């Protein structure tokens, strides 16, 4: 346990970081609002902001390059993209949101992601939020969703991995981390992400003008969405979704059915990396593997026993991705395509097939064993997966 003085220093440092980040964001965002100020040497270049604006005009395109967008926004991809989507969906006006409070909330969310994490950082959150926007635009959903549905979906997407420590649940359990104890070893990370998001919502006062009952409902529904991203419960959600599809009894006029579909949409958004173009997908694969291997290095250093998929001496990116795609991504997106058989779904499945073939090609070059999948997946502990620690 940290001493009180250490906790105070940590909290103080976090608050200073938030303030500096907010000031940095406001400086760069003045260009988006058409405001120019003297002595702008610290601001983003006009040309960069112009390019970022152009990208936002195509925020609903599946080939949206979140890495480029993050560079063009000076590391503010999550804040800038999510604020734009709130505006695009008419949420600011509909819910009478204070734009300064909204910006502050989004900056706090962005800052509470760990930038040192190769994968679970604010850029991943921005990528998931952009994917969620694409799914919300799909005909079946867009015709049925309420502004409330869109609001909770975007907040859940932006905050779904908030304050992620860069290690997985088994690591927290075997190191007796306080979060594992707090959440009784069950959906430890997802519960933490949700509770962290609730804390920031309350701190920001973004919805202070709403009734307590309304705010509590919002927090609960955001939680249900974030908890659905626990990959160890994928079969539970997938089976329920598949049953509804088999019976053809999904009725999106019913709130509980819409909410199930939104849970599935966020699950898809969270692990959609293999469904992106090879250029984008490959970058994500490298980043998540780097995070895995870093955990494995720590486990070796302290004699904890290396977790599956985390040993850089025995694992490869190709093997991990082939197993991930085969056992987790393909089953999920096959059912999503049954629900929403659109051009986007076919595009995602097309990229998925091509990327899997590409990783098999890499695997063949690296090894002549002919083993196309990682044994760790075939005997996969429900808590160990490559895209969501």
CSV table of C-alpha atoms in Angstrom, one decimal:
chain,number,residue,atom,x,y,z
A,1,UNK,CA,0.0,0.0,0.0
A,2,UNK,CA,1.2,3.5,-0.8
A,3,UNK,CA,1.8,5.9,2.1
A,4,UNK,CA,-0.6,8.8,2.4
A,5,UNK,CA,2.1,11.3,1.3
A,6,UNK,CA,2.8,9.2,-1.8
A,7,UNK,CA,-0.9,9.1,-2.6
A,8,UNK,CA,-1.1,12.9,-2.2
A,9,UNK,CA,1.8,13.4,-4.5
A,10,UNK,CA,0.3,11.0,-7.1
A,11,UNK,CA,-3.0,12.8,-7.0
A,12,UNK,CA,-1.4,16.2,-7.2
A,13,UNK,CA,0.7,15.2,-10.2
A,14,UNK,CA,-2.3,13.8,-11.9
A,15,UNK,CA,-4.2,17.1,-11.4
A,16,UNK,CA,-1.3,19.1,-12.7
A,17,UNK,CA,-1.0,16.9,-15.7
A,18,UNK,CA,-4.7,17.3,-16.4
A,19,UNK,CA,-4.5,21.1,-16.2
A,20,UNK,CA,-1.5,21.3,-18.5
A,21,UNK,CA,-3.2,18.9,-20.9
A,22,UNK,CA,-6.4,21.0,-20.9
A,23,UNK,CA,-4.5,24.1,-21.6
A,24,UNK,CA,-2.6,22.4,-24.4
A,25,UNK,CA,-5.9,21.1,-25.8
A,26,UNK,CA,-7.6,24.5,-25.7
A,27,UNK,CA,-4.6,26.1,-27.5
A,28,UNK,CA,-4.8,23.6,-30.3
A,29,UNK,CA,-8.6,23.6,-30.4
A,30,UNK,CA,-8.7,27.4,-31.0
A,31,UNK,CA,-7.9,26.6,-34.6
A,32,UNK,CA,-10.9,24.3,-34.8
A,33,UNK,CA,-13.0,27.1,-33.6
A,34,UNK,CA,-11.5,29.6,-36.0
A,35,UNK,CA,-9.7,31.7,-33.3
A,36,UNK,CA,-6.1,32.8,-33.8
A,37,UNK,CA,-3.9,34.4,-31.1
A,38,UNK,CA,-0.5,36.1,-31.2
A,39,UNK,CA,2.7,34.3,-30.1
A,40,UNK,CA,1.3,31.0,-31.4
A,41,UNK,CA,4.6,29.2,-31.5
A,42,UNK,CA,3.3,26.6,-29.2
A,43,UNK,CA,0.2,26.0,-31.2
A,44,UNK,CA,-0.4,23.3,-33.9
A,45,UNK,CA,0.5,24.4,-37.4
A,46,UNK,CA,-2.5,25.7,-39.4
A,47,UNK,CA,-1.8,23.1,-42.1
A,48,UNK,CA,-1.9,20.3,-39.6
A,49,UNK,CA,-5.2,21.5,-38.2
A,50,UNK,CA,-6.6,21.8,-41.7
A,51,UNK,CA,-5.7,18.2,-42.4
A,52,UNK,CA,-7.3,17.1,-39.1
A,53,UNK,CA,-10.5,18.9,-40.0
A,54,UNK,CA,-10.5,17.2,-43.4
A,55,UNK,CA,-10.1,13.8,-41.7
A,56,UNK,CA,-13.0,14.5,-39.4
A,57,UNK,CA,-15.2,15.0,-42.4
A,58,UNK,CA,-14.6,11.3,-43.2
A,59,UNK,CA,-14.8,10.1,-39.6
A,60,UNK,CA,-17.4,7.5,-40.6
A,61,UNK,CA,-15.1,5.8,-43.1
A,62,UNK,CA,-13.8,2.4,-42.1
A,63,UNK,CA,-10.2,3.2,-43.4
A,64,UNK,CA,-9.9,6.2,-41.0
A,65,UNK,CA,-6.3,6.3,-39.9
A,66,UNK,CA,-6.4,7.0,-36.2
A,67,UNK,CA,-2.5,7.1,-35.9
A,68,UNK,CA,-2.3,9.9,-38.4
A,69,UNK,CA,-5.2,11.8,-36.8
A,70,UNK,CA,-3.5,11.5,-33.4
A,71,UNK,CA,-0.3,13.1,-34.9
A,72,UNK,CA,-2.3,15.9,-36.6
A,73,UNK,CA,-4.1,16.7,-33.3
A,74,UNK,CA,-0.9,16.8,-31.2
A,75,UNK,CA,-1.9,13.7,-29.3
A,76,UNK,CA,-5.4,14.8,-28.7
A,77,UNK,CA,-7.2,12.3,-30.9
A,78,UNK,CA,-9.6,11.0,-28.2
A,79,UNK,CA,-10.7,14.5,-27.1
A,80,UNK,CA,-11.0,15.9,-30.6
A,81,UNK,CA,-12.7,13.0,-32.2
A,82,UNK,CA,-15.2,12.3,-29.3
A,83,UNK,CA,-16.1,16.0,-29.0
A,84,UNK,CA,-16.7,16.1,-32.8
A,85,UNK,CA,-19.0,13.0,-32.6
A,86,UNK,CA,-21.0,14.5,-29.8
A,87,UNK,CA,-21.6,17.6,-32.0
A,88,UNK,CA,-22.2,15.5,-35.1
A,89,UNK,CA,-24.9,13.4,-33.4
A,90,UNK,CA,-26.5,16.5,-31.9
A,91,UNK,CA,-25.9,15.4,-28.4
A,92,UNK,CA,-24.6,18.8,-27.1
A,93,UNK,CA,-27.8,20.5,-28.1
A,94,UNK,CA,-30.2,17.7,-27.3
A,95,UNK,CA,-28.9,17.2,-23.7
A,96,UNK,CA,-28.0,20.9,-23.2
A,97,UNK,CA,-24.4,20.1,-22.4
A,98,UNK,CA,-21.9,22.8,-21.3
A,99,UNK,CA,-19.2,22.5,-24.0
A,100,UNK,CA,-16.5,23.6,-21.5
A,101,UNK,CA,-17.5,20.8,-19.1
A,102,UNK,CA,-17.6,18.4,-22.0
A,103,UNK,CA,-14.1,19.3,-23.1
A,104,UNK,CA,-12.8,19.1,-19.5
A,105,UNK,CA,-14.4,15.7,-19.1
A,106,UNK,CA,-12.9,14.4,-22.3
A,107,UNK,CA,-9.5,15.8,-21.4
A,108,UNK,CA,-9.7,14.0,-18.0
A,109,UNK,CA,-10.6,10.8,-19.8
A,110,UNK,CA,-7.7,11.1,-22.2
A,111,UNK,CA,-5.2,11.9,-19.5
A,112,UNK,CA,-6.3,9.0,-17.3
A,113,UNK,CA,-5.1,6.6,-20.1
A,114,UNK,CA,-1.5,5.6,-19.7
A,115,UNK,CA,0.5,7.0,-22.6
A,116,UNK,CA,3.4,4.6,-21.8
A,117,UNK,CA,1.2,1.6,-22.6
A,118,UNK,CA,2.0,0.5,-26.2
A,119,UNK,CA,-1.6,-0.6,-26.8
A,120,UNK,CA,-4.1,0.2,-24.1
A,121,UNK,CA,-3.8,4.0,-24.4
A,122,UNK,CA,-5.9,6.9,-25.5
A,123,UNK,CA,-5.3,6.2,-29.2
A,124,UNK,CA,-6.8,2.8,-28.8
A,125,UNK,CA,-9.8,4.4,-27.0
A,126,UNK,CA,-10.1,6.9,-29.9
A,127,UNK,CA,-10.0,4.0,-32.4
A,128,UNK,CA,-12.7,2.1,-30.6
A,129,UNK,CA,-14.8,5.2,-30.4
A,130,UNK,CA,-14.5,5.8,-34.2
A,131,UNK,CA,-15.4,2.2,-34.8
A,132,UNK,CA,-18.4,2.5,-32.5
A,133,UNK,CA,-19.5,5.6,-34.5
A,134,UNK,CA,-19.3,3.5,-37.7
A,135,UNK,CA,-21.6,0.8,-36.2
A,136,UNK,CA,-24.1,3.3,-34.8
A,137,UNK,CA,-24.5,4.6,-38.4
A,138,UNK,CA,-25.5,1.1,-39.7
A,139,UNK,CA,-29.1,1.1,-41.1
A,140,UNK,CA,-30.6,-1.3,-38.5
A,141,UNK,CA,-29.2,0.7,-35.6
A,142,UNK,CA,-29.5,4.3,-36.9
A,143,UNK,CA,-33.2,3.8,-37.5
A,144,UNK,CA,-33.8,2.6,-34.0
A,145,UNK,CA,-31.3,4.4,-31.7
A,146,UNK,CA,-32.3,7.3,-29.4
A,147,UNK,CA,-30.0,10.2,-28.5
A,148,UNK,CA,-29.7,8.5,-25.1
A,149,UNK,CA,-28.4,5.3,-26.7
A,150,UNK,CA,-25.8,7.2,-28.7
A,151,UNK,CA,-24.7,9.2,-25.7
A,152,UNK,CA,-24.0,6.2,-23.4
A,153,UNK,CA,-22.4,4.3,-26.3
A,154,UNK,CA,-19.9,7.0,-27.1
A,155,UNK,CA,-19.0,7.6,-23.5
A,156,UNK,CA,-18.6,3.9,-22.9
A,157,UNK,CA,-16.4,3.5,-26.0
A,158,UNK,CA,-14.2,6.5,-25.0
A,159,UNK,CA,-13.8,5.2,-21.4
A,160,UNK,CA,-13.9,1.5,-21.9
A,161,UNK,CA,-10.2,0.9,-21.0
A,162,UNK,CA,-9.8,3.9,-18.7
A,163,UNK,CA,-6.7,3.8,-16.4
A,164,UNK,CA,-5.6,0.5,-17.9
A,165,UNK,CA,-2.4,-0.6,-16.1
A,166,UNK,CA,-0.9,-2.4,-19.2
A,167,UNK,CA,-1.2,-5.9,-17.6
A,168,UNK,CA,-3.9,-8.5,-17.6
A,169,UNK,CA,-6.3,-9.7,-14.9
A,170,UNK,CA,-4.3,-12.9,-14.0
A,171,UNK,CA,-1.2,-10.7,-13.4
A,172,UNK,CA,-3.2,-8.5,-11.0
A,173,UNK,CA,-4.5,-11.6,-9.2
A,174,UNK,CA,-1.2,-13.3,-8.8
A,175,UNK,CA,0.5,-10.2,-7.5
A,176,UNK,CA,-2.3,-9.6,-5.0
A,177,UNK,CA,-3.1,-6.2,-6.5
A,178,UNK,CA,-5.7,-4.2,-4.6
A,179,UNK,CA,-8.0,-4.0,-7.6
A,180,UNK,CA,-8.2,-7.8,-7.7
A,181,UNK,CA,-9.2,-7.8,-4.1
A,182,UNK,CA,-11.6,-4.9,-4.5
A,183,UNK,CA,-13.5,-6.6,-7.4
A,184,UNK,CA,-13.1,-10.2,-6.0
A,185,UNK,CA,-11.1,-11.4,-9.0
A,186,UNK,CA,-14.1,-10.9,-11.4
A,187,UNK,CA,-14.0,-8.6,-14.4
A,188,UNK,CA,-11.3,-6.7,-12.4
A,189,UNK,CA,-10.1,-4.4,-15.2
A,190,UNK,CA,-13.6,-3.8,-16.7
A,191,UNK,CA,-15.0,-2.9,-13.3
A,192,UNK,CA,-12.1,-0.5,-12.7
A,193,UNK,CA,-12.6,1.1,-16.1
A,194,UNK,CA,-16.3,1.6,-15.4
A,195,UNK,CA,-15.8,3.0,-11.9
A,196,UNK,CA,-13.1,5.3,-13.1
A,197,UNK,CA,-15.4,6.7,-15.8
A,198,UNK,CA,-18.2,7.3,-13.2
A,199,UNK,CA,-15.7,9.2,-11.0
A,200,UNK,CA,-14.7,11.5,-13.9
A,201,UNK,CA,-18.3,12.0,-14.9
A,202,UNK,CA,-19.2,13.1,-11.4
A,203,UNK,CA,-16.0,15.2,-11.0
A,204,UNK,CA,-16.7,17.0,-14.3
A,205,UNK,CA,-20.3,17.9,-13.5
A,206,UNK,CA,-21.1,17.3,-17.1
A,207,UNK,CA,-24.6,16.0,-16.3
A,208,UNK,CA,-25.2,17.9,-13.0
A,209,UNK,CA,-28.2,19.5,-14.6
A,210,UNK,CA,-29.9,16.1,-14.8
A,211,UNK,CA,-31.8,14.4,-12.0
A,212,UNK,CA,-30.0,12.0,-9.7
A,213,UNK,CA,-32.2,9.1,-11.0
A,214,UNK,CA,-31.2,9.9,-14.6
A,215,UNK,CA,-27.5,10.1,-13.8
A,216,UNK,CA,-27.6,6.8,-12.0
A,217,UNK,CA,-29.3,5.2,-14.9
A,218,UNK,CA,-26.6,6.5,-17.2
A,219,UNK,CA,-23.8,5.3,-15.0
A,220,UNK,CA,-25.5,1.8,-14.8
A,221,UNK,CA,-25.9,1.5,-18.6
A,222,UNK,CA,-22.4,2.7,-19.3
A,223,UNK,CA,-21.2,0.1,-16.9
A,224,UNK,CA,-23.2,-2.7,-18.6
A,225,UNK,CA,-21.6,-1.7,-21.9
A,226,UNK,CA,-18.0,-1.6,-20.5
A,227,UNK,CA,-18.4,-4.9,-18.6
A,228,UNK,CA,-19.5,-6.5,-21.9
A,229,UNK,CA,-15.9,-6.0,-23.2
A,230,UNK,CA,-14.6,-8.6,-20.7
A,231,UNK,CA,-13.4,-11.1,-23.3
A,232,UNK,CA,-13.6,-13.9,-20.7
A,233,UNK,CA,-17.4,-13.5,-21.0
A,234,UNK,CA,-17.5,-13.5,-24.8
A,235,UNK,CA,-19.2,-16.9,-25.1
A,236,UNK,CA,-22.0,-15.7,-22.7
A,237,UNK,CA,-22.8,-12.6,-24.8
A,238,UNK,CA,-22.2,-14.4,-28.1
A,239,UNK,CA,-24.5,-17.3,-27.3
A,240,UNK,CA,-27.3,-14.9,-26.3
A,241,UNK,CA,-26.9,-12.8,-29.4
A,242,UNK,CA,-26.8,-16.0,-31.6
A,243,UNK,CA,-29.9,-17.3,-30.0
A,244,UNK,CA,-31.8,-14.1,-30.8
A,245,UNK,CA,-30.5,-14.2,-34.4
A,246,UNK,CA,-31.6,-17.9,-34.8
A,247,UNK,CA,-35.0,-17.1,-33.5
A,248,UNK,CA,-35.2,-13.9,-35.5
A,249,UNK,CA,-36.8,-12.2,-32.5
A,250,UNK,CA,-34.6,-9.2,-32.0
A,251,UNK,CA,-36.9,-6.2,-31.7
A,252,UNK,CA,-34.9,-2.9,-31.6
A,253,UNK,CA,-38.0,-1.0,-30.4
A,254,UNK,CA,-37.4,-2.8,-27.1
A,255,UNK,CA,-34.8,-1.1,-24.9
A,256,UNK,CA,-33.2,-4.3,-23.6
A,257,UNK,CA,-32.7,-5.6,-27.2
A,258,UNK,CA,-31.2,-2.4,-28.3
A,259,UNK,CA,-28.9,-2.5,-25.3
A,260,UNK,CA,-27.7,-6.0,-26.1
A,261,UNK,CA,-26.9,-5.0,-29.7
A,262,UNK,CA,-25.0,-2.0,-28.4
A,263,UNK,CA,-23.0,-4.3,-26.1
A,264,UNK,CA,-22.2,-6.5,-29.1
A,265,UNK,CA,-21.3,-3.4,-31.1
A,266,UNK,CA,-18.8,-2.2,-28.4
A,267,UNK,CA,-17.3,-5.7,-28.2
A,268,UNK,CA,-16.8,-5.6,-32.0
A,269,UNK,CA,-15.3,-2.1,-31.8
A,270,UNK,CA,-12.9,-3.2,-29.0
A,271,UNK,CA,-11.4,-6.1,-31.0
A,272,UNK,CA,-11.9,-4.8,-34.6
A,273,UNK,CA,-8.2,-4.3,-35.3
A,274,UNK,CA,-7.9,-7.4,-37.5
A,275,UNK,CA,-10.8,-6.1,-39.5
A,276,UNK,CA,-9.0,-2.9,-40.5
A,277,UNK,CA,-6.7,-2.6,-43.5
A,278,UNK,CA,-3.4,-4.5,-43.2
A,279,UNK,CA,-1.4,-1.2,-42.8
A,280,UNK,CA,-3.5,-0.3,-39.7
A,281,UNK,CA,-4.0,-3.8,-38.4
A,282,UNK,CA,-0.4,-4.7,-38.4
A,283,UNK,CA,0.5,-1.7,-36.3
A,284,UNK,CA,-2.0,-2.6,-33.7
A,285,UNK,CA,-0.8,-6.2,-33.6
A,286,UNK,CA,2.8,-5.1,-33.0
A,287,UNK,CA,1.7,-2.7,-30.2
A,288,UNK,CA,-0.4,-5.3,-28.3
A,289,UNK,CA,2.3,-7.9,-28.6
A,290,UNK,CA,4.8,-5.4,-27.3
A,291,UNK,CA,2.6,-4.9,-24.3
A,292,UNK,CA,2.2,-8.7,-23.8
A,293,UNK,CA,6.0,-9.2,-23.9
A,294,UNK,CA,6.6,-6.4,-21.5
A,295,UNK,CA,4.3,-8.2,-19.0
A,296,UNK,CA,6.2,-11.4,-19.6
A,297,UNK,CA,9.5,-9.7,-19.0
A,298,UNK,CA,8.3,-8.4,-15.6
A,299,UNK,CA,7.0,-11.9,-14.7
A,300,UNK,CA,10.3,-13.4,-15.5
A,301,UNK,CA,12.2,-10.8,-13.6
A,302,UNK,CA,10.2,-11.5,-10.4
A,303,UNK,CA,9.8,-15.2,-10.9
A,304,UNK,CA,6.0,-15.1,-11.3
A,305,UNK,CA,5.7,-17.5,-14.1
A,306,UNK,CA,5.2,-16.2,-17.6
A,307,UNK,CA,1.5,-15.8,-18.7
A,308,UNK,CA,0.4,-17.4,-21.9
A,309,UNK,CA,1.1,-15.3,-25.0
A,310,UNK,CA,3.6,-13.2,-23.0
A,311,UNK,CA,6.9,-15.0,-23.6
A,312,UNK,CA,8.9,-13.2,-26.3
A,313,UNK,CA,11.2,-16.3,-26.5
A,314,UNK,CA,8.5,-18.7,-27.5
A,315,UNK,CA,5.7,-16.6,-29.0
A,316,UNK,CA,5.5,-14.6,-32.3
A,317,UNK,CA,3.1,-11.9,-33.4
A,318,UNK,CA,1.9,-14.1,-36.3
A,319,UNK,CA,1.0,-17.0,-34.0
A,320,UNK,CA,-0.8,-14.8,-31.5
A,321,UNK,CA,-2.8,-13.1,-34.2
A,322,UNK,CA,-3.8,-16.3,-36.1
A,323,UNK,CA,-5.1,-17.7,-32.8
A,324,UNK,CA,-6.8,-14.5,-31.8
A,325,UNK,CA,-8.5,-14.2,-35.2
A,326,UNK,CA,-9.6,-17.9,-35.3
A,327,UNK,CA,-10.9,-18.3,-31.8
A,328,UNK,CA,-12.3,-14.8,-30.9
A,329,UNK,CA,-12.6,-12.4,-33.8
A,330,UNK,CA,-14.1,-14.6,-36.6
A,331,UNK,CA,-16.9,-16.0,-34.4
A,332,UNK,CA,-17.9,-12.5,-33.1
A,333,UNK,CA,-17.9,-10.8,-36.5
A,334,UNK,CA,-19.7,-13.7,-38.3
A,335,UNK,CA,-22.6,-13.1,-35.9
A,336,UNK,CA,-22.5,-9.4,-36.3
A,337,UNK,CA,-22.6,-9.8,-40.1
A,338,UNK,CA,-25.7,-12.0,-39.6
A,339,UNK,CA,-27.3,-9.1,-37.7
A,340,UNK,CA,-26.1,-6.3,-40.0
A,341,UNK,CA,-25.4,-7.7,-43.4
A,342,UNK,CA,-24.1,-4.5,-45.0
A,343,UNK,CA,-21.2,-3.3,-47.1
A,344,UNK,CA,-19.3,-2.4,-43.9
A,345,UNK,CA,-19.7,-5.9,-42.5
A,346,UNK,CA,-18.5,-7.5,-45.7
A,347,UNK,CA,-15.6,-5.0,-45.8
A,348,UNK,CA,-14.6,-6.0,-42.3
A,349,UNK,CA,-14.8,-9.8,-43.0
A,350,UNK,CA,-12.8,-9.2,-46.2
A,351,UNK,CA,-10.0,-7.5,-44.3
A,352,UNK,CA,-10.2,-10.2,-41.6
A,353,UNK,CA,-9.7,-13.0,-44.1
A,354,UNK,CA,-6.8,-11.2,-45.9
A,355,UNK,CA,-5.1,-10.3,-42.6
A,356,UNK,CA,-5.3,-13.8,-41.4
A,357,UNK,CA,-3.8,-15.1,-44.7
A,358,UNK,CA,-1.0,-12.5,-44.3
A,359,UNK,CA,-0.2,-13.6,-40.8
A,360,UNK,CA,-0.1,-17.2,-42.0
A,361,UNK,CA,2.3,-16.2,-44.7
A,362,UNK,CA,4.5,-14.5,-42.1
A,363,UNK,CA,4.3,-17.7,-40.0
A,364,UNK,CA,5.3,-19.9,-42.9
A,365,UNK,CA,8.4,-17.7,-43.5
A,366,UNK,CA,9.3,-17.9,-39.8
A,367,UNK,CA,8.8,-21.6,-39.2
A,368,UNK,CA,8.4,-24.8,-41.2
A,369,UNK,CA,6.5,-26.5,-38.4
A,370,UNK,CA,3.2,-26.1,-40.2
A,371,UNK,CA,1.5,-25.2,-36.9
A,372,UNK,CA,-0.8,-22.3,-37.7
A,373,UNK,CA,-2.2,-21.5,-34.3
A,374,UNK,CA,-0.8,-20.9,-30.9
A,375,UNK,CA,-1.5,-23.8,-28.5
A,376,UNK,CA,-2.2,-21.2,-25.8
A,377,UNK,CA,-5.4,-20.4,-27.6
A,378,UNK,CA,-6.6,-23.9,-27.9
A,379,UNK,CA,-6.3,-24.3,-24.1
A,380,UNK,CA,-7.1,-20.7,-23.5
A,381,UNK,CA,-7.7,-19.5,-20.0
A,382,UNK,CA,-10.8,-17.4,-20.3
A,383,UNK,CA,-8.9,-14.3,-18.9
A,384,UNK,CA,-6.0,-14.4,-21.4
A,385,UNK,CA,-6.4,-12.8,-24.7
A,386,UNK,CA,-4.2,-10.8,-27.0
A,387,UNK,CA,-6.3,-7.7,-27.7
A,388,UNK,CA,-7.9,-7.0,-24.3
A,389,UNK,CA,-5.6,-7.6,-21.4
